[in-house]
Coordinates of C-alpha atoms (C1' of nucleotides) in Angstrom, one line a residue:
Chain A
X1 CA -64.2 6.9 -29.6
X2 CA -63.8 3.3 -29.5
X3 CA -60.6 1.9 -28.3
X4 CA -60.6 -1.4 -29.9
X5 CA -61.4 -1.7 -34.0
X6 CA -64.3 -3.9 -34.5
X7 CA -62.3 -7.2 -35.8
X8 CA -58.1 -7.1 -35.8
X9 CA -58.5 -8.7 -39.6
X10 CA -59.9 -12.0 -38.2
X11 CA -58.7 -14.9 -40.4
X12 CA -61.7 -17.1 -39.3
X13 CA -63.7 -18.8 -41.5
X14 CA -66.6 -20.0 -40.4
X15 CA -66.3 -24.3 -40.0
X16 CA -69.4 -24.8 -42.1
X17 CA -68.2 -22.6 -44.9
X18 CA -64.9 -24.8 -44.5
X19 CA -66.7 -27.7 -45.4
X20 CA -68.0 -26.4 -48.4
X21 CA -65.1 -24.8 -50.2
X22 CA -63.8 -28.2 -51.5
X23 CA -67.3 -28.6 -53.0
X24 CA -67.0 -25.4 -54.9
X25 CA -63.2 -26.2 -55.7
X26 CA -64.4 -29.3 -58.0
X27 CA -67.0 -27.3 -59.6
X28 CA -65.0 -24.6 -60.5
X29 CA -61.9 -26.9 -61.6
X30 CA -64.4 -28.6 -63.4
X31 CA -65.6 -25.2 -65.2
X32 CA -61.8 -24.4 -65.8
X33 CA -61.9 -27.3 -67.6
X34 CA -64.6 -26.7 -70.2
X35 CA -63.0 -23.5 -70.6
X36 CA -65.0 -21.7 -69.1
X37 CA -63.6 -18.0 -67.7
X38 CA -66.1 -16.5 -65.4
X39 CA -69.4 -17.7 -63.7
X40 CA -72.1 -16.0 -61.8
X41 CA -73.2 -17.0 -58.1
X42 CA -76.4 -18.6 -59.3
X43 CA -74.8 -21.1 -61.6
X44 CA -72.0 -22.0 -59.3
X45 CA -74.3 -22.4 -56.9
X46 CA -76.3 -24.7 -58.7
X47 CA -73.2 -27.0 -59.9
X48 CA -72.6 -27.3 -56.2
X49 CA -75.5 -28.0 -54.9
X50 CA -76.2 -25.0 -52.7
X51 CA -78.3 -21.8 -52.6
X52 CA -76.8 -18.7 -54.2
X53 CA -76.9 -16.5 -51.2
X54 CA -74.9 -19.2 -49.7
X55 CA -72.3 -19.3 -51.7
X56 CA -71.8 -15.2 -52.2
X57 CA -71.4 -15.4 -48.5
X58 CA -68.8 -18.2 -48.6
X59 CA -66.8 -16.5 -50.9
X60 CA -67.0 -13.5 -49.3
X61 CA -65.5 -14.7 -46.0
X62 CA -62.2 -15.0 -48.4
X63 CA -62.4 -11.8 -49.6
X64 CA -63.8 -9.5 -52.7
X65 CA -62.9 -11.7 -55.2
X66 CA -66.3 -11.0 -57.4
X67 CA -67.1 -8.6 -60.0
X68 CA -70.5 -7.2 -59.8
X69 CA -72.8 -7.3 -62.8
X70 CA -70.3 -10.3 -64.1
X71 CA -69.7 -12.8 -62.0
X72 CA -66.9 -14.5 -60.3
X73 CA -63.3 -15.2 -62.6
X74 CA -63.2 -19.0 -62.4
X75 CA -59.2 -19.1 -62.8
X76 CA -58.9 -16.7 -59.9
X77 CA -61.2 -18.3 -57.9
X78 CA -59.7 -21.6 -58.1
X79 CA -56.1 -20.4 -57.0
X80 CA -57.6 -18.2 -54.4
X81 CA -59.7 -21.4 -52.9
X82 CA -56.5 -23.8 -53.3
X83 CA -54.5 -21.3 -51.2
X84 CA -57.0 -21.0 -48.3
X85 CA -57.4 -24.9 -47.8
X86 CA -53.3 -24.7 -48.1
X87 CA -53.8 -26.9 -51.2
X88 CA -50.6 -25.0 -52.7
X89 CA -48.5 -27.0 -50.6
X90 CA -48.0 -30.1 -50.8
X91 CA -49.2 -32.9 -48.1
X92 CA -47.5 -36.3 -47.1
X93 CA -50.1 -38.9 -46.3
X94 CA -49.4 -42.2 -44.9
X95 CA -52.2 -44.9 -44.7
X96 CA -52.1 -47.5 -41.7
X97 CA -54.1 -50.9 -43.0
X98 CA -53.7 -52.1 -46.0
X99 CA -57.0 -54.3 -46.3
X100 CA -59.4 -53.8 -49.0
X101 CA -60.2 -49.9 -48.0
X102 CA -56.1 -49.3 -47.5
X103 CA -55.6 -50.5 -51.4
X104 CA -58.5 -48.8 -52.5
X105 CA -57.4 -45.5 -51.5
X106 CA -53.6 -46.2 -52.0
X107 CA -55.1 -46.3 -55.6
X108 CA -57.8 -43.8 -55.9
X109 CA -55.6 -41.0 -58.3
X110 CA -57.8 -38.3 -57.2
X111 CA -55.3 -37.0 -54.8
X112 CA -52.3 -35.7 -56.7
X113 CA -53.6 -33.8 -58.6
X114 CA -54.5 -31.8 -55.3
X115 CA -51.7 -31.2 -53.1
X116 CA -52.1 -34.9 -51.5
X117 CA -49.2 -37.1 -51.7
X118 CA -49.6 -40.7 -50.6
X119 CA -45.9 -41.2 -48.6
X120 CA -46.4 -44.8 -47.5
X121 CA -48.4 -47.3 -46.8
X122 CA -48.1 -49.7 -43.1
X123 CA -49.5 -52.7 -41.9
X124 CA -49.0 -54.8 -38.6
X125 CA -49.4 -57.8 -40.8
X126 CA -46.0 -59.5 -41.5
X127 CA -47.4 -61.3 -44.9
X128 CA -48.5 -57.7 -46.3
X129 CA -45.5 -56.2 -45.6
X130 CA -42.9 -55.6 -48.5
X131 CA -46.0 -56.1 -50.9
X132 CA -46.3 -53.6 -53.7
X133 CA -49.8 -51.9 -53.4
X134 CA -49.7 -48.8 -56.1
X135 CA -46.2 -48.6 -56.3
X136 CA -45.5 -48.2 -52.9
X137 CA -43.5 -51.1 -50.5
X138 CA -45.9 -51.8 -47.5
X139 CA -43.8 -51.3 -44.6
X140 CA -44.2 -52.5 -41.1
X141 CA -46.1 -50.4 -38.8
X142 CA -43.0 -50.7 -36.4
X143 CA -41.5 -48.5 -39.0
X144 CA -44.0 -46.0 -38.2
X145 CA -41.7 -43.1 -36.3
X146 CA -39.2 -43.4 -38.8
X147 CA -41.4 -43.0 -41.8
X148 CA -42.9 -39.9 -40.5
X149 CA -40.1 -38.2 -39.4
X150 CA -38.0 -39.2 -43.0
X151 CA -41.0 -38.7 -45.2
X152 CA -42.6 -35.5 -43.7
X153 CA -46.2 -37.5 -42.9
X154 CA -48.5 -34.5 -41.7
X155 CA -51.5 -36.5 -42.4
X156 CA -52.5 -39.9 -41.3
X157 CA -55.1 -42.2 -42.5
X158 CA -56.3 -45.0 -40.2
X159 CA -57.8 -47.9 -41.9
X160 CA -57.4 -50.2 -39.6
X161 CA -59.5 -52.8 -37.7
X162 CA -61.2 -51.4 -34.6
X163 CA -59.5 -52.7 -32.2
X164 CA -56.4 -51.4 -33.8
X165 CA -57.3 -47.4 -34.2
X166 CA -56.5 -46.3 -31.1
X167 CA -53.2 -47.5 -30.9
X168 CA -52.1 -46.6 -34.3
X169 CA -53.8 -42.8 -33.7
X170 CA -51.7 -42.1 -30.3
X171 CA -48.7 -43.4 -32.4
X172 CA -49.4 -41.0 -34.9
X173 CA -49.5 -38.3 -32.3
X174 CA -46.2 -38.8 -30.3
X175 CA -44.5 -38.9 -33.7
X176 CA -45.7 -35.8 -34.4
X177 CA -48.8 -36.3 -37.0
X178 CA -52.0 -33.5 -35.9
X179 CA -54.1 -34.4 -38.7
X180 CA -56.2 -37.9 -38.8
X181 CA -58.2 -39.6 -41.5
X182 CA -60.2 -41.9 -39.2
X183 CA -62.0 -44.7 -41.5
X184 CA -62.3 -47.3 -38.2
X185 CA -65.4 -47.6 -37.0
X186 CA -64.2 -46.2 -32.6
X187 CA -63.9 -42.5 -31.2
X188 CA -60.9 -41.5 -31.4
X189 CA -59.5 -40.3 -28.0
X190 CA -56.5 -37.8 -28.9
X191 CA -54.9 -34.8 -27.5
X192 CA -56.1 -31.4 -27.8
X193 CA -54.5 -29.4 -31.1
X194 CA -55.1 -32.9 -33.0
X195 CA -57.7 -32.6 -35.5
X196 CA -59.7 -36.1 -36.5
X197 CA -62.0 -36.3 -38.7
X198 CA -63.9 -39.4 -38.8
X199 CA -65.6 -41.5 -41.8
X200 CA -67.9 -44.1 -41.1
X201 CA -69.8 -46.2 -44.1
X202 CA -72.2 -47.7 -41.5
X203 CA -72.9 -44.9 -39.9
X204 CA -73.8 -43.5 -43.6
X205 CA -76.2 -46.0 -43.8
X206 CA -77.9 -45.8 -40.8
X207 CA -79.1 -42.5 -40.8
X208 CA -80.4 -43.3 -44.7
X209 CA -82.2 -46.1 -43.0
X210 CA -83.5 -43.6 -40.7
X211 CA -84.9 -40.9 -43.3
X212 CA -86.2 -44.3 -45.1
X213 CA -88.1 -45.8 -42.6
X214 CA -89.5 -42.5 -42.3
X215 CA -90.3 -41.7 -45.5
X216 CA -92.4 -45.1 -45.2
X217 CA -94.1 -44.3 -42.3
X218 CA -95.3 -41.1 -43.4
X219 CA -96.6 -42.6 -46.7
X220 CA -98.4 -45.2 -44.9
X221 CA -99.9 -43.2 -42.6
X222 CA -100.6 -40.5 -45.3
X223 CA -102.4 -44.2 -47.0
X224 CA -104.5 -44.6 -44.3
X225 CA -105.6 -41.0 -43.1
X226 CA -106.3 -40.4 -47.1
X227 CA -103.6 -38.2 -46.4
X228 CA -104.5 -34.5 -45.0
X229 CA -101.5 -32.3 -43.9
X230 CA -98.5 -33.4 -45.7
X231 CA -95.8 -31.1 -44.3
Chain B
X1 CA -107.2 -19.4 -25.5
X2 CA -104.9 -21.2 -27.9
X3 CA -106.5 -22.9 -30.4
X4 CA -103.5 -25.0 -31.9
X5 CA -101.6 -27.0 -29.2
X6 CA -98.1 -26.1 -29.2
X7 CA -97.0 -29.2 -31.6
X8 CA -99.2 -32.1 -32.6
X9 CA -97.0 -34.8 -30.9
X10 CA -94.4 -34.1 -33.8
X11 CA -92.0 -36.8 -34.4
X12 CA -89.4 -34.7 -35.7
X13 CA -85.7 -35.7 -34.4
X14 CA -83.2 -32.9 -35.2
X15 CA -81.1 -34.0 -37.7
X16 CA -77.9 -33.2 -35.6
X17 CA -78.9 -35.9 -33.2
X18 CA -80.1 -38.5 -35.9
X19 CA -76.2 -38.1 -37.0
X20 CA -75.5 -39.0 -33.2
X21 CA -78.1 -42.1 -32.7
X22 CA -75.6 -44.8 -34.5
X23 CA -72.4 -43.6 -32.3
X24 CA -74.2 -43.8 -29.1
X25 CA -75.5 -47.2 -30.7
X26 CA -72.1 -48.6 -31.0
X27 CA -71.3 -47.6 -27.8
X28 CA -73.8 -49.4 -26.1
X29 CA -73.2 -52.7 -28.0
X30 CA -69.4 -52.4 -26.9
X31 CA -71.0 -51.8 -23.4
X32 CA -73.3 -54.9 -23.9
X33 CA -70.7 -57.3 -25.4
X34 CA -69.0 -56.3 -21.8
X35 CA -72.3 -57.9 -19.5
X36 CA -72.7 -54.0 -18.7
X37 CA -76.5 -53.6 -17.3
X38 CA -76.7 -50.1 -17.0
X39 CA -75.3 -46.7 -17.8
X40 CA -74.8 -43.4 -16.8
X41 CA -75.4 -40.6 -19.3
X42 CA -71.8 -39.5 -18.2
X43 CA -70.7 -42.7 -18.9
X44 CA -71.8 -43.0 -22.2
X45 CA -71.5 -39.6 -23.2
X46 CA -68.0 -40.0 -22.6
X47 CA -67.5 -43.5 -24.6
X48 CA -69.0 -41.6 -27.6
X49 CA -67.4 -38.7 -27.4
X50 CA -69.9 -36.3 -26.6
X51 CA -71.2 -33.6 -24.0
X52 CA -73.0 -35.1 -21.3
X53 CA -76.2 -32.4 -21.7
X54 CA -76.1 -33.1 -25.2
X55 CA -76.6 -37.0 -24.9
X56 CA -79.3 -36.8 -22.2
X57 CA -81.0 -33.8 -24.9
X58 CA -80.6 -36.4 -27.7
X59 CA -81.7 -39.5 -26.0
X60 CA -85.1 -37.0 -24.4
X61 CA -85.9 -37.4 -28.1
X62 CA -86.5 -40.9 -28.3
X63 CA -88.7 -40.5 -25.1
X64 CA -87.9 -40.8 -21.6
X65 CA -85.9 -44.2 -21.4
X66 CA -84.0 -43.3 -18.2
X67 CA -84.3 -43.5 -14.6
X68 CA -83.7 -40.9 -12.6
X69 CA -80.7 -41.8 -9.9
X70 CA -79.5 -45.1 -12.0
X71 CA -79.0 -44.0 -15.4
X72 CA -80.0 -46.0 -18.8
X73 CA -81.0 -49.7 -19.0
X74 CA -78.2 -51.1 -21.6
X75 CA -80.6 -53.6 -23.8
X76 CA -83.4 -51.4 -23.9
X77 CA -81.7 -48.7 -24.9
X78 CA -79.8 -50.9 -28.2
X79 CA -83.6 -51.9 -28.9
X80 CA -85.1 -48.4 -28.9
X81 CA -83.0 -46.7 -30.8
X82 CA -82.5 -49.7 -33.2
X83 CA -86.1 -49.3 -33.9
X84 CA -85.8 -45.5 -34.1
X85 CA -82.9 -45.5 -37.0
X86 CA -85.2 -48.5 -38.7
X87 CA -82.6 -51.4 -38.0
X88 CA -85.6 -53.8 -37.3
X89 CA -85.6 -54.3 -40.3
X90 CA -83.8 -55.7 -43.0
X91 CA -82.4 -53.3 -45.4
X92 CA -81.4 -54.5 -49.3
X93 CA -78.3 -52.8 -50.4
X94 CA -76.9 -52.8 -53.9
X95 CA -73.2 -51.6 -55.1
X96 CA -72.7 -50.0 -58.4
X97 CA -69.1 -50.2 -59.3
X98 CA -67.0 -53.0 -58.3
X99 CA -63.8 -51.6 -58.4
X100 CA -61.3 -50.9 -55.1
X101 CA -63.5 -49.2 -53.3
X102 CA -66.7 -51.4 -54.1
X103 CA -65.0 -54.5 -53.4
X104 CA -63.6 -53.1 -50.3
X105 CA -67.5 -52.3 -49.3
X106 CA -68.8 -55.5 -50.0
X107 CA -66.3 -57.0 -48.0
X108 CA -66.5 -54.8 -45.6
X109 CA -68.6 -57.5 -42.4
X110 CA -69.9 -54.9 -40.0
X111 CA -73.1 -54.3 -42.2
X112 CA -74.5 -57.8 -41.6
X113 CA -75.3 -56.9 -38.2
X114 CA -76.5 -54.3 -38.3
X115 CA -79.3 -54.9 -40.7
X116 CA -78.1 -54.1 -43.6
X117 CA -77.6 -57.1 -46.4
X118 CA -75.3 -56.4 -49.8
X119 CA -77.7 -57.8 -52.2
X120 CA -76.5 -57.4 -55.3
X121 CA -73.2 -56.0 -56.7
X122 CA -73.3 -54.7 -60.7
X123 CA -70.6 -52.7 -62.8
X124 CA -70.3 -51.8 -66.3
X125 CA -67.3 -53.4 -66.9
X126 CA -67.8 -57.0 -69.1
X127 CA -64.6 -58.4 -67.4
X128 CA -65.7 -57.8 -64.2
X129 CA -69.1 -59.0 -64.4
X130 CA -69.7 -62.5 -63.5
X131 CA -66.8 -62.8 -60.9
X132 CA -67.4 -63.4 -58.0
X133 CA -66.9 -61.0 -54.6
X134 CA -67.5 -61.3 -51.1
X135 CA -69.5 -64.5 -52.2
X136 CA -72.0 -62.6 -54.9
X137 CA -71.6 -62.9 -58.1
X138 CA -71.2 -59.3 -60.4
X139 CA -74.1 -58.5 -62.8
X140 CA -74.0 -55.9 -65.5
X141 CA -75.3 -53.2 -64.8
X142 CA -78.0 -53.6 -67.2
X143 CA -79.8 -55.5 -65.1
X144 CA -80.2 -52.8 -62.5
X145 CA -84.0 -52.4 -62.7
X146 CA -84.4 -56.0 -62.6
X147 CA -82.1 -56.4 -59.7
X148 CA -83.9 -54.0 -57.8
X149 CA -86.7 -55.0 -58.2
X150 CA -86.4 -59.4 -57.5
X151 CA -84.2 -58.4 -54.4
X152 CA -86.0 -55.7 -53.5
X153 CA -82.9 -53.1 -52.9
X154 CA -84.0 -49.8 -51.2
X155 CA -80.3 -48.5 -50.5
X156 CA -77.9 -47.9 -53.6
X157 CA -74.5 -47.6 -53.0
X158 CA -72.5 -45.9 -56.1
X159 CA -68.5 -46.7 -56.3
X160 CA -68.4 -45.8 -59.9
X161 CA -66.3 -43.6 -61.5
X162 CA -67.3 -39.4 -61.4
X163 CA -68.2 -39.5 -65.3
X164 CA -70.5 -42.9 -64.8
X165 CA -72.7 -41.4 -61.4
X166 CA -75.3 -39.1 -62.1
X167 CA -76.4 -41.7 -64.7
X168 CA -76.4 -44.9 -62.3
X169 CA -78.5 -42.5 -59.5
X170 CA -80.8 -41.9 -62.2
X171 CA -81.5 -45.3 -63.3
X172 CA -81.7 -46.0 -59.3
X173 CA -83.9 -43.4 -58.7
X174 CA -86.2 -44.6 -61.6
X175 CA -86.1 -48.0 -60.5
X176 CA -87.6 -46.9 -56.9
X177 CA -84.2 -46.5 -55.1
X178 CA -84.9 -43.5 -52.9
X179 CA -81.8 -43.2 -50.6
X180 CA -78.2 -43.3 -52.3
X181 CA -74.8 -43.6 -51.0
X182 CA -72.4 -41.9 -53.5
X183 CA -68.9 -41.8 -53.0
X184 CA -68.0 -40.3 -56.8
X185 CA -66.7 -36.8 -56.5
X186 CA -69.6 -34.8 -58.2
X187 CA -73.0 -33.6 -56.7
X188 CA -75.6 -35.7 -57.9
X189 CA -78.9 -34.7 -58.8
X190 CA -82.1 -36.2 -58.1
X191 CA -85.7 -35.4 -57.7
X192 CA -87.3 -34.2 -54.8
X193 CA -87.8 -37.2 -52.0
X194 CA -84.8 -39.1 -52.8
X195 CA -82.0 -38.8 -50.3
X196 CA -78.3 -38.9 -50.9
X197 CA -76.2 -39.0 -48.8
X198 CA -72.0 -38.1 -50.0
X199 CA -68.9 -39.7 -48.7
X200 CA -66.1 -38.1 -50.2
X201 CA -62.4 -38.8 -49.3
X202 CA -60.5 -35.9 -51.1
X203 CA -63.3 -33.2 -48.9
X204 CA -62.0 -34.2 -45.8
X205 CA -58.6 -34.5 -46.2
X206 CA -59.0 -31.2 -47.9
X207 CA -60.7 -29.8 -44.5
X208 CA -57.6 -31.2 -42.7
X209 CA -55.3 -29.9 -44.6
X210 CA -56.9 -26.4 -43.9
X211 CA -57.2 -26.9 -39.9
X212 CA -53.2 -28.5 -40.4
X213 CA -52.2 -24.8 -42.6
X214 CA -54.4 -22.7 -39.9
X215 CA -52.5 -24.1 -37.2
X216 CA -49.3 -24.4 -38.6
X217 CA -49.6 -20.1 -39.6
X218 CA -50.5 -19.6 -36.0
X219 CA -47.5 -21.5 -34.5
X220 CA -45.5 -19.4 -37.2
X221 CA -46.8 -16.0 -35.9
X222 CA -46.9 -17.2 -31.8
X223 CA -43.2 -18.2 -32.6
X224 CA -42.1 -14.8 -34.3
X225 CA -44.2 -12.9 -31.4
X226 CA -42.6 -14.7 -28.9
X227 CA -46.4 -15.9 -28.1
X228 CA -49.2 -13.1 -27.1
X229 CA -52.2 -14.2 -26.5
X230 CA -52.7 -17.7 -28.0
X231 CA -56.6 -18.3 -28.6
Chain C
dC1 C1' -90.8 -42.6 7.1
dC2 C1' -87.5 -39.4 6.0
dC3 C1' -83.1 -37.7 4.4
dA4 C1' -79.1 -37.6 1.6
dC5 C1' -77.4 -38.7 -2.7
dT6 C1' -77.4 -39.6 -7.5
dT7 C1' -78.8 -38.9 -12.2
dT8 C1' -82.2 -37.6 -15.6
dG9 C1' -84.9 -34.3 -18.3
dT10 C1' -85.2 -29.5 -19.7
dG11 C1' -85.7 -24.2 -19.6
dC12 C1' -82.8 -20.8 -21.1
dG13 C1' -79.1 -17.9 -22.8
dT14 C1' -75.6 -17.8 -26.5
dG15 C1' -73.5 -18.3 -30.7
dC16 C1' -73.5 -20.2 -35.3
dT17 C1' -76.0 -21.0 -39.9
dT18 C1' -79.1 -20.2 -43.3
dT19 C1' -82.0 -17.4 -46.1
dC20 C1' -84.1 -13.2 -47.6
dA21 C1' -84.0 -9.0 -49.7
dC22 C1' -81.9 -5.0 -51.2
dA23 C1' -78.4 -1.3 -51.7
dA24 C1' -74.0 -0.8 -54.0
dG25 C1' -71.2 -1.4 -57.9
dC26 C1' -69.8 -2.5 -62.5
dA27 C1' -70.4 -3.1 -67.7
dC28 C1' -72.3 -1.8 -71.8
dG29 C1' -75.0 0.6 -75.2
dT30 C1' -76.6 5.0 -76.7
Chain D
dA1 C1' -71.8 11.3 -70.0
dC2 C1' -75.6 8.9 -68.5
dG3 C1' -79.1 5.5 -67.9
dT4 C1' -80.3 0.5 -67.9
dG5 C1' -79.6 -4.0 -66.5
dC6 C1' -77.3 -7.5 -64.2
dT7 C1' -74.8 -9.5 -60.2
dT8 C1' -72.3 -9.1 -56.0
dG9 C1' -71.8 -8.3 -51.1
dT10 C1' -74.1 -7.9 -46.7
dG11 C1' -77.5 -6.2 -43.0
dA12 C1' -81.1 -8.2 -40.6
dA13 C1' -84.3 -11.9 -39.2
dA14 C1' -85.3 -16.5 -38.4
dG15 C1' -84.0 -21.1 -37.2
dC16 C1' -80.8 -24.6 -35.1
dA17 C1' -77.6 -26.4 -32.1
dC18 C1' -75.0 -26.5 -27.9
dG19 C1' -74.1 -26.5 -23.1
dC20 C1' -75.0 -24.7 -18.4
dA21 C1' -77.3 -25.3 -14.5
dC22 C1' -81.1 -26.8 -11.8
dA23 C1' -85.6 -28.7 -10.6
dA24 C1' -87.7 -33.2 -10.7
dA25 C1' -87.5 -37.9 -9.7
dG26 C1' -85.7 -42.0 -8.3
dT27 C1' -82.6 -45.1 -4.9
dG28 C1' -80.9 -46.7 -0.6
dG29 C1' -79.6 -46.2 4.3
dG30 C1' -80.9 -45.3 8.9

DNA sequence: CCCACTTTGTGCGTGCTTTCACAAGCACGT
DNA sequence: ACGTGCTTGTGAAAGCACGCACAAAGTGGG
């Protein structure tokens, strides 16, 4: 007899599946849209950019939610997606730096319309503050505390200068923020239990640069050798 | 006897580590800017963030650049993997969509040193085209091929709207543009030997909000429990 | 010249991720 | 009621990535 059942209902979902769920989210919001009401692994799959088998296995870390012979019920799929990445709640985010990124995402709409609410926007610099960027009064980052706490922040975006990040992130913290946006290019150095995530445009381009120069490389060489093996 | 050596001095760098390369990079420019000479992989593992076994691992792919006892040489460290990512060279970038975001990338300075140059910046847009931004002037985006082509762009960067994307990667990818920066919510598609690369704002504050709702149900069960066991 | 100390480079075990391939399950027509 | 055809859900295998722990290799002092 065995003592202990093989998993107590484990709610963990593998971090690279994580990752991915979004992805599926917009195709199938995107299906939902055309009207359509059910869609099979292989075509999802495709609209997202994955491998079938992939996918089935996703979904399947969230439950049975498939019908075999038909295909997945897009409607049901979306609401069960949204309520796993807790997108049926809604999420105060406030953006520190309101430079050219800050406005730009102060502005992108694409977050309403899923569970993201942008709270307020903060700046250290005393000419931007009590500007109007999309809607919102730019408030100064002194303010910071109080905002959180009267607002609800759970999310914070830094868009800061460098130098700046790490200041604005261990603010975040003590008031009580566990979830950062990091858009400055530094490593973050924050308590355990706080989860950053980190976007970095050069970085992007780097590692393009790399599989470039590669890509080169291997063409010239493949130039010169008359090219045998090409793996 | 073995008849195939074990690998044919492959020069294959895992793609974890490639992702790596430009941290450890800005890391040892900081270090640099500081007069710092040398450094330990501690050290620097630490300033990027990282396990100390997995730097060491990482750097073991460039070669053996170390020296047992002292640690890394600072400025020959910035060269070599410099040259390994391809910043030697000067890399052409254009921008597709001048809106927020776009504008906020063109102005955005740290490319310059690093070897990238904005070379052109186009959007559909009549108004927009002609202005000028971050000291370029905006072309229509009609004049993409030609663009490419006279400046010689090998990165594209696409701001545009979701509905415009897939149609500007496709004109890039016919004009000879084989690596693409999209930050437009949809998967793009493109032929085999073109690399994109995605940047996409509402996925990762999607994956927070998920870690943020994980946590937040755990604290709620602990608390009701009176706190078992808190893995 | 040798010894103690430091730090790199890497073999190895472990766990996560991806992919294949197929049994299980459901719908529909007859 | 039953077979046919399609699609899901999932073992099992292969491939990657991570991190420990240690031998190898260098430095500097006596």
């Amino acid at each position: 007899m065995i003592s202990r059942p093989p998993r107590p209902r484990e709610r963990g979902i593998p971090e690279a599946t994580v990752a991915r769920l979004p992805v599926y989210l917009r195709a199938l919001q995107s299906l939902q849209d055309r009207g359509t009401l059910t869609v099979s692994s292989e075509d999802l799959a495709s609209a997202a950019g994955v491998n079938s088998a992939k996918l089935r296995k996703d979904l399947s870390h969230l439950g049975s939610y498939g019908t075999r012979g038909v295909g997945y019920e897009v409607q049901y799929l979306v609401y069960q997606i949204s309520r796993e990445l807790g997108l049926t709640q809604d999420w105060a985010v406030a953006i520190v730096g309101i430079g050219n990124l800050g406005r730009a995402l102060a502005n992108y709409g694409g977050f309403g319309t899923r569970g993201f609410r942008i709270a307020a926007l903060l700046d250290a610099d005393p000419e931007m503050v009590g500007q109007s960027v999309a809607s919102l009064d730019v408030r100064h980052i002194d303010n910071l505390e109080d905002v959180v706490r009267s607002k609800g922040v759970s999310i914070g975006v830094i868009t800061t200068p460098a130098a700046s990040a790490q200041g604005v992130a261990t603010r975040f913290v003590e008031a009580g923020v566990s979830s950062i946006l990091n858009f400055a290019p530094v490593v973050l150095n924050v308590p355990d239990g706080v989860d950053v995530r980190k976007v970095d445009l050069s970085i992007e381009l780097q590692i393009l640069a790399f599989h470039a120069q590669r890509r080169a490389d291997g063409d010239g060489r493949a130039a010169e050798r008359a090219g045998l093996e090409l793996t």
